[in-house]
Coordinates of C-alpha atoms in Angstrom, one line a residue:
M6 CA 40.6 0.2 39.6
T7 CA 42.3 -3.1 38.6
Y8 CA 43.2 -3.7 34.9
T9 CA 42.2 -7.1 33.2
R10 CA 42.3 -8.1 29.8
Q11 CA 38.6 -8.1 28.1
S12 CA 38.0 -11.0 26.0
I13 CA 37.2 -9.5 23.1
A14 CA 39.2 -11.1 20.3
E15 CA 37.8 -14.9 20.3
P16 CA 34.9 -15.6 18.7
P17 CA 31.8 -14.8 20.2
R18 CA 30.3 -17.8 22.2
F19 CA 27.1 -17.3 21.1
S20 CA 28.2 -16.2 17.5
T21 CA 27.9 -19.8 15.9
G22 CA 24.9 -22.4 16.2
E23 CA 21.4 -22.0 15.1
S24 CA 20.5 -21.1 19.2
G25 CA 23.3 -18.3 19.1
I26 CA 22.1 -16.7 15.8
K27 CA 18.4 -16.6 17.0
I28 CA 19.4 -15.1 20.2
R29 CA 21.5 -12.2 18.2
L30 CA 18.9 -12.1 15.8
L31 CA 15.9 -11.6 18.8
I32 CA 18.4 -8.8 20.6
A33 CA 18.9 -7.0 17.1
L34 CA 15.0 -6.9 16.3
L35 CA 14.2 -5.8 20.3
L36 CA 17.0 -2.7 19.7
L37 CA 15.0 -1.9 16.2
V38 CA 11.5 -2.0 17.5
G39 CA 12.6 -0.2 21.0
F40 CA 14.6 2.5 19.7
S41 CA 12.1 3.0 16.8
L42 CA 9.5 3.5 19.4
V43 CA 11.5 5.8 21.6
F44 CA 13.0 8.2 18.7
Y45 CA 9.2 8.3 17.0
S46 CA 7.8 9.4 20.6
G47 CA 10.2 12.2 20.8
G48 CA 10.4 13.3 17.2
S49 CA 6.6 13.2 17.1
A50 CA 6.5 15.7 20.1
L51 CA 9.0 17.9 18.7
A52 CA 6.9 17.7 15.2
E53 CA 4.2 19.2 16.9
T54 CA 6.1 22.4 17.5
P55 CA 7.1 25.1 14.7
A56 CA 10.8 23.6 14.9
F57 CA 10.6 22.1 11.6
S58 CA 9.5 24.5 10.0
E59 CA 12.7 26.5 9.0
N60 CA 16.6 25.2 8.1
D61 CA 19.4 26.2 10.5
V62 CA 17.6 26.7 13.6
L63 CA 18.2 23.5 15.2
F64 CA 22.2 23.3 15.5
Q65 CA 22.2 24.4 11.2
L66 CA 20.5 21.3 10.0
D67 CA 18.8 21.6 7.1
T68 CA 15.5 20.4 8.9
Q69 CA 12.8 21.4 6.4
R70 CA 15.0 21.0 3.3
T71 CA 15.4 17.0 4.4
V72 CA 11.8 17.0 5.1
N73 CA 10.6 17.8 1.4
D74 CA 13.8 15.3 0.4
I75 CA 12.1 12.7 1.8
T76 CA 8.5 12.9 1.5
Y77 CA 7.9 15.6 -1.3
Y78 CA 8.9 13.9 -4.8
G79 CA 8.4 17.4 -6.3
G80 CA 10.7 19.1 -4.3
L81 CA 13.9 21.1 -5.0
H82 CA 16.5 18.0 -4.3
Y83 CA 19.4 20.3 -4.9
R84 CA 21.8 19.2 -2.2
T85 CA 22.0 15.8 -3.6
K86 CA 25.4 17.6 -5.3
V87 CA 27.0 16.4 -1.7
H88 CA 24.3 13.7 -0.7
P89 CA 24.3 12.1 -4.0
I90 CA 21.4 9.4 -4.1
F91 CA 19.9 10.3 -0.6
V92 CA 16.9 11.4 -2.5
L93 CA 16.8 8.3 -4.3
M94 CA 17.4 5.9 -1.1
V95 CA 14.7 7.5 1.0
N96 CA 11.9 9.5 -0.9
P97 CA 10.2 6.1 -2.3
V98 CA 9.5 5.0 1.1
G99 CA 9.0 8.6 2.8
E100 CA 6.4 9.3 0.0
L101 CA 4.6 6.3 1.2
F102 CA 4.7 7.3 4.8
Q103 CA 3.9 10.7 4.1
R104 CA 0.5 9.2 2.6
I105 CA -0.1 7.1 5.5
T106 CA 0.7 9.5 8.1
G107 CA -0.9 12.6 6.4
D108 CA 1.8 15.0 7.7
P109 CA 5.3 15.3 6.1
E110 CA 7.2 16.1 9.0
L111 CA 5.8 12.7 11.0
A112 CA 6.7 10.7 8.1
A113 CA 10.1 12.0 8.0
T114 CA 10.3 11.9 12.1
L115 CA 9.3 8.2 11.4
L116 CA 11.8 7.0 8.8
S117 CA 14.3 8.9 10.4
S118 CA 13.6 7.3 13.5
I119 CA 13.6 3.9 12.1
L120 CA 17.0 4.5 10.5
G121 CA 18.4 5.8 13.6
A122 CA 17.3 2.5 15.2
A123 CA 18.8 0.6 12.5
G124 CA 22.2 2.1 13.3
I125 CA 21.9 1.1 16.6
T126 CA 21.3 -2.2 15.9
L127 CA 24.1 -2.7 13.3
F128 CA 26.2 -1.2 16.1
F129 CA 25.2 -4.2 18.4
L130 CA 25.9 -6.7 15.7
L131 CA 29.4 -5.1 15.1
A132 CA 30.2 -5.1 19.1
S133 CA 28.8 -9.2 19.4
T134 CA 31.7 -9.6 17.0
F135 CA 34.1 -8.6 19.1
L136 CA 32.9 -9.4 22.9
T137 CA 32.2 -12.5 24.2
S138 CA 29.5 -11.1 26.2
L139 CA 26.1 -10.4 24.3
S140 CA 24.9 -8.6 27.4
T141 CA 28.3 -5.9 27.1
A142 CA 27.5 -5.9 23.5
F143 CA 23.7 -5.1 24.3
L144 CA 24.4 -2.7 26.8
L145 CA 27.2 -0.6 24.7
A146 CA 24.6 -0.7 22.0
V147 CA 22.1 1.4 24.0
F148 CA 24.7 3.4 25.3
F149 CA 25.5 4.4 21.6
G150 CA 21.4 5.0 21.1
V151 CA 21.2 7.2 24.1
T152 CA 24.1 9.4 23.1
A153 CA 23.2 13.0 22.4
S154 CA 24.1 12.4 18.7
Q155 CA 22.6 9.4 18.0
S156 CA 19.4 10.3 19.5
L157 CA 18.9 14.1 18.9
L158 CA 20.0 13.4 15.1
S159 CA 17.4 10.3 14.9
I160 CA 14.8 12.4 16.3
I161 CA 15.3 16.0 13.9
P162 CA 15.2 14.6 10.2
G163 CA 18.3 14.8 8.2
T164 CA 20.8 12.5 6.8
S165 CA 22.6 11.6 9.8
S166 CA 20.8 8.6 10.7
L167 CA 21.7 7.0 7.2
A168 CA 24.8 8.2 7.3
V169 CA 25.6 6.2 10.5
C170 CA 24.1 3.1 8.7
S171 CA 26.3 3.2 6.0
L172 CA 29.7 3.8 7.8
M173 CA 28.4 0.9 10.4
V174 CA 28.0 -1.4 7.6
T175 CA 31.5 0.0 6.3
L176 CA 32.7 -1.2 10.0
L177 CA 30.9 -4.7 9.8
V178 CA 32.3 -5.5 6.3
F179 CA 35.8 -4.2 7.7
A180 CA 35.5 -6.7 10.4
Y181 CA 34.5 -9.6 8.6
S182 CA 37.6 -9.1 6.3
L183 CA 39.9 -8.6 9.1
R184 CA 38.5 -11.8 10.7
R185 CA 38.3 -13.8 7.1
K186 CA 41.8 -12.5 6.0
T187 CA 40.5 -11.6 2.9
V188 CA 38.5 -9.0 0.8
P189 CA 35.6 -9.6 -1.1
L190 CA 35.1 -6.6 -3.5
I191 CA 31.5 -6.8 -3.6
P192 CA 30.8 -6.5 -0.5
W193 CA 33.5 -3.3 -0.2
I194 CA 32.3 -1.7 -3.2
L195 CA 28.8 -1.9 -2.0
A196 CA 29.5 -0.5 1.1
G197 CA 31.3 2.1 -0.5
V198 CA 28.2 3.3 -3.2
F199 CA 26.4 3.3 0.3
S200 CA 28.8 6.0 2.3
L201 CA 29.4 7.8 -0.9
G202 CA 25.9 8.0 -1.8
V203 CA 24.6 9.4 1.6
T204 CA 27.7 11.6 2.0
T205 CA 30.4 12.1 -0.1
T206 CA 33.2 12.4 2.3
N207 CA 32.2 9.8 3.9
V208 CA 33.4 7.2 1.4
A209 CA 36.8 8.4 2.8
Q210 CA 36.2 6.3 5.9
T211 CA 35.4 3.6 3.6
G212 CA 38.5 3.7 1.6
I213 CA 40.5 3.8 4.8
C214 CA 38.8 0.7 5.8
F215 CA 39.5 -0.8 2.4
L216 CA 43.2 -0.2 2.4
L217 CA 43.6 -1.5 6.0
A218 CA 41.8 -4.6 5.2
S219 CA 43.5 -4.8 2.2
L220 CA 47.2 -4.8 4.2
A221 CA 45.8 -7.0 6.6
A222 CA 44.6 -9.9 4.3
R223 CA 48.2 -9.2 2.3
G224 CA 49.7 -11.1 5.3
E225 CA 53.7 -11.9 4.9
S226 CA 53.3 -11.1 1.1
P227 CA 55.3 -8.2 -0.1
R228 CA 52.9 -7.8 -3.1
F229 CA 50.0 -5.4 -2.5
Q230 CA 46.9 -5.9 -4.5
W231 CA 46.8 -2.2 -6.2
S232 CA 44.8 -3.8 -8.9
N233 CA 41.8 -4.2 -6.0
V234 CA 42.3 -0.7 -5.1
V235 CA 41.6 0.6 -8.9
I236 CA 38.5 -1.9 -9.1
F237 CA 37.1 -0.8 -5.8
I238 CA 37.2 2.9 -6.8
A239 CA 36.5 2.8 -10.2
A240 CA 33.1 0.9 -9.5
V241 CA 32.1 2.8 -6.5
L242 CA 32.2 6.0 -8.3
G243 CA 30.8 4.7 -11.6
I244 CA 27.9 2.7 -10.1
T245 CA 27.2 5.7 -7.9
A246 CA 27.4 8.2 -10.9
A247 CA 24.7 5.8 -12.4
L248 CA 22.5 6.0 -9.8
S249 CA 22.8 9.6 -9.5
L250 CA 21.8 9.8 -13.3
I251 CA 18.9 7.6 -12.9
Q252 CA 18.1 9.8 -9.7
K253 CA 18.4 13.0 -11.9
W254 CA 16.0 11.5 -14.3
I255 CA 13.4 10.4 -11.9
Y256 CA 13.8 14.0 -9.6
P257 CA 14.6 16.7 -12.3
T258 CA 15.4 19.3 -9.8
S259 CA 18.5 17.1 -8.2
V260 CA 21.8 17.8 -8.9
L261 CA 24.6 15.5 -10.0
F262 CA 27.5 15.2 -7.8
F263 CA 30.1 14.5 -9.9
L264 CA 30.0 18.2 -11.8
P265 CA 32.7 20.5 -10.5
E266 CA 30.2 23.6 -10.1
A267 CA 28.1 21.1 -7.7
Y268 CA 30.3 22.0 -4.8
S269 CA 31.0 25.8 -5.0
E270 CA 28.4 26.5 -2.2
D271 CA 30.2 24.2 -0.2
V272 CA 33.4 26.6 -0.2
H273 CA 31.4 29.0 1.9
Y274 CA 31.2 26.1 4.8
A275 CA 34.9 26.0 4.8
S276 CA 37.6 28.3 5.8
L277 CA 41.1 28.8 6.7
L278 CA 40.7 30.1 10.4
I279 CA 42.5 27.0 12.0
F280 CA 45.6 28.9 11.1
Q281 CA 44.3 31.8 12.7
I282 CA 42.5 30.6 15.8
P283 CA 44.0 27.0 16.4
G284 CA 42.8 27.0 19.9
D285 CA 39.5 27.9 19.5
I286 CA 39.0 25.4 16.8
L287 CA 40.5 22.4 18.3
R288 CA 38.6 22.8 21.6
Q289 CA 35.5 23.1 19.9
L290 CA 36.3 19.8 17.9
F291 CA 37.5 17.9 21.0
Q292 CA 34.4 18.6 22.6
N293 CA 32.4 17.9 20.1
I294 CA 34.0 14.5 19.3
F295 CA 34.2 13.4 23.0
A296 CA 31.8 14.9 25.6
V297 CA 29.1 17.6 23.4
N298 CA 28.2 14.5 21.1
I299 CA 27.9 12.0 24.3
F300 CA 26.3 14.2 26.8
A301 CA 24.8 17.1 25.4
P302 CA 24.6 20.6 27.4
V303 CA 21.9 22.9 27.8
P304 CA 21.7 24.4 24.2
V305 CA 22.2 28.5 23.8
A306 CA 18.9 30.0 22.2
F307 CA 19.8 33.1 20.1
E308 CA 17.8 35.6 17.5
M309 CA 18.9 34.5 13.8
E310 CA 19.0 36.5 11.0
G311 CA 16.0 35.8 8.4
R312 CA 14.5 33.2 10.8
S313 CA 11.5 33.6 12.6
L314 CA 12.3 31.1 15.5
Q315 CA 14.9 31.2 17.9
A316 CA 18.3 28.8 17.0
L317 CA 19.8 26.5 19.0
S318 CA 23.6 25.8 19.1
F319 CA 25.9 24.1 21.4
A320 CA 29.0 25.8 20.2
S321 CA 29.2 28.1 23.1
A322 CA 27.2 26.2 25.5
S323 CA 28.8 25.0 28.7
Q324 CA 25.4 24.3 31.3
Y325 CA 25.2 20.6 31.9
T326 CA 22.7 19.0 34.4
V327 CA 23.5 16.9 37.3
F328 CA 23.2 13.9 35.1
G329 CA 25.4 15.1 32.3
L330 CA 28.2 16.1 34.9
A331 CA 28.3 12.9 36.2
G332 CA 28.0 11.1 32.8
L333 CA 31.3 13.1 31.6
I334 CA 32.9 12.6 34.8
L335 CA 32.4 8.6 34.8
W336 CA 32.9 8.7 31.0
F337 CA 36.1 10.3 30.9
S338 CA 37.6 8.4 34.0
L339 CA 36.9 4.9 32.0
W340 CA 38.7 6.5 29.3
L341 CA 41.5 7.5 31.1
T342 CA 41.6 3.6 33.3
G343 CA 41.2 1.9 29.8
L344 CA 44.2 4.0 28.0
A345 CA 46.3 3.2 30.8
G346 CA 45.8 -0.2 31.0
F347 CA 46.4 -0.5 27.4
I348 CA 49.4 1.4 27.7
R349 CA 50.6 -0.8 30.8
G350 CA 49.6 -3.8 28.7
T351 CA 51.5 -2.8 25.7
I352 CA 54.7 -2.5 27.8
T353 CA 54.5 -5.9 29.7
K354 CA 52.8 -7.6 26.7
H355 CA 50.0 -8.3 28.3
A356 CA 47.6 -6.9 25.5
R357 CA 47.2 -9.7 22.9
L358 CA 43.4 -9.5 22.7
V359 CA 43.8 -5.7 21.5
L360 CA 47.4 -6.1 19.5
E361 CA 45.1 -8.8 17.6
H362 CA 42.5 -6.1 16.4
R363 CA 45.4 -3.7 15.9
F364 CA 44.1 -3.4 12.2
F365 CA 40.6 -2.6 13.3
L366 CA 41.6 -0.3 16.0
T367 CA 43.9 1.6 13.2
G368 CA 40.9 1.9 11.2
L369 CA 38.8 3.7 13.5
S370 CA 41.6 5.9 14.6
V371 CA 42.5 6.9 11.3
C372 CA 38.8 7.7 10.6
L373 CA 38.6 9.6 13.5
L374 CA 41.8 11.5 12.7
F375 CA 40.5 12.0 9.1
N376 CA 37.1 13.7 10.9
L377 CA 39.6 16.0 12.9
V378 CA 41.3 17.4 9.9
F379 CA 38.8 17.4 7.7
H380 CA 36.5 19.3 10.1
S381 CA 39.4 21.9 10.9
F382 CA 38.9 23.4 7.7
Y383 CA 35.0 22.6 6.9
G384 CA 32.3 23.5 8.9
V385 CA 34.0 26.5 10.3
D386 CA 32.5 29.4 8.4
P387 CA 34.8 32.4 7.4
N388 CA 32.7 34.8 9.9
G389 CA 33.6 32.3 12.8
T390 CA 30.9 30.2 13.1
I391 CA 31.3 26.9 14.2
E392 CA 28.9 24.0 15.0
Y393 CA 30.1 20.7 14.7
F394 CA 27.2 18.9 16.4
L395 CA 25.5 18.3 13.1
Y396 CA 28.3 16.0 11.7
S397 CA 28.8 14.1 14.9
G398 CA 27.0 11.3 13.1
N399 CA 30.3 10.7 11.5
F400 CA 32.4 10.2 14.2
T401 CA 30.3 9.4 17.2
L402 CA 30.3 5.5 16.2
L403 CA 34.1 5.7 16.1
V404 CA 34.9 6.8 19.4
I405 CA 32.1 4.3 21.1
G406 CA 34.0 1.3 18.9
M407 CA 37.5 2.7 20.2
F408 CA 36.2 2.5 23.7
T409 CA 34.5 -1.1 23.0
V410 CA 37.9 -2.2 21.9
L411 CA 40.5 -0.4 24.2
S412 CA 38.5 -1.1 27.5
G413 CA 39.9 -3.4 29.8
L414 CA 37.6 -4.0 32.7
P415 CA 36.1 -7.3 33.5
R416 CA 32.6 -7.8 32.4
R417 CA 30.7 -7.5 35.5
S418 CA 32.4 -4.2 36.0
M419 CA 31.9 -3.0 32.7
N420 CA 28.7 -3.7 32.5
A421 CA 27.8 -1.7 35.6
F422 CA 29.4 1.1 34.2
L423 CA 27.6 0.8 31.1
V424 CA 24.6 0.8 33.0
A425 CA 25.3 3.8 34.6
L426 CA 26.7 5.8 31.7
I427 CA 23.2 4.8 30.3
I428 CA 21.1 6.7 33.1
C429 CA 22.8 9.2 32.8
A430 CA 23.0 9.9 29.0
A431 CA 19.1 9.2 28.8
A432 CA 18.5 11.6 31.6
N433 CA 20.5 14.2 30.6
N434 CA 19.5 13.9 26.9
A435 CA 16.2 13.8 27.8
E436 CA 16.2 16.7 29.7
V437 CA 18.0 18.7 26.8
L438 CA 15.2 17.5 24.6
R439 CA 12.1 18.8 26.9
Q440 CA 13.6 21.7 27.1
I441 CA 14.0 22.0 23.4
I442 CA 10.5 21.2 23.0
A443 CA 9.3 23.4 25.4
L444 CA 11.0 26.4 23.8
Y445 CA 9.5 25.9 20.5
A446 CA 6.4 24.8 21.7
G447 CA 6.4 28.7 23.0
Q448 CA 6.9 29.9 19.9
M449 CA 4.0 28.3 18.2

């Protein structure tokens, strides 16, 4: 496979001018509407089964709790301690959808589907700032949309679909700052409030990108604007805390995230088993970051104590469909080809385009490293239970983003391979969803 430079650093040929903007907006609208319909179709089929009626059965996702957070004003909104203003952001719209549909689970599925599609749309806007080919940017966004992580976590009501949107906003502001060589504080603060407001730990990724953008904007100057960092941290925490207080006033059962006792429950989701069984935990981490979140295996069903429904897990799953196996082989082959080409290009000084985006690539890499280190401890129960898939929305976009920057294939070859990846991922993950629906339909 011949490695040639991907034209990724130059301004998109359709990014300027009224016609170019219209084309991008039209594609973005197509992605938003199309994936909203696809996700809602799958989610509503799953909602007709009892799958959403209990927490933890679907890959340890708190599905029923999230349905209540989204659609029921008077619900017990206690998980706002780690999702600080999630209820404030989604409940007003969720209540409206619940009144329209007359079904809380359908209403939550509808909102989750729209947010999942919005994340894909934002990914297209990001990819189109790096790629001169809108067709490649479109196919990359579609591929992101049919990954197991983005599709299943958009179909099943949860916090992930909104978390992806918040992280995509961070990456868009990051890309804008690097291109303009400036760090506009207001957009960065809003991005920080968004990421922190959905999930507390995700603000670390916004902080990483903010620091790297500040370093890039410094240029040759030896002075670093630490005052901007202080303003950023104080503003993000202050605004989110104020919104949390407003949420507490509107929703009395919500919990303030800035109180120390708010995190007492989450201690039980962390352990030091990484020092006892590092091989098992690292294997699970890398599988979920680079494989399971893209092409899902057939999940394992098991009886769960305290639940009337069978639970599903990817942790010990190893059976793949034919499409899943073919997709994994192609996926890893493209990664190895891209990395080999990048290394060869670096040695021969032909990696100019990638090196121009070294800060962006570094940001994605450090964010991914943060997830690796963090989930080496968090998400691993002391009894050894591991289910990383529910966190995959936080890192799948990073992996696809790195693939976008590092890929060195010519446009036509890249598009052909992306079509093949999309077919494999869509067919595999649709079959996995079909089996999930069939399982719970049989338990009605």
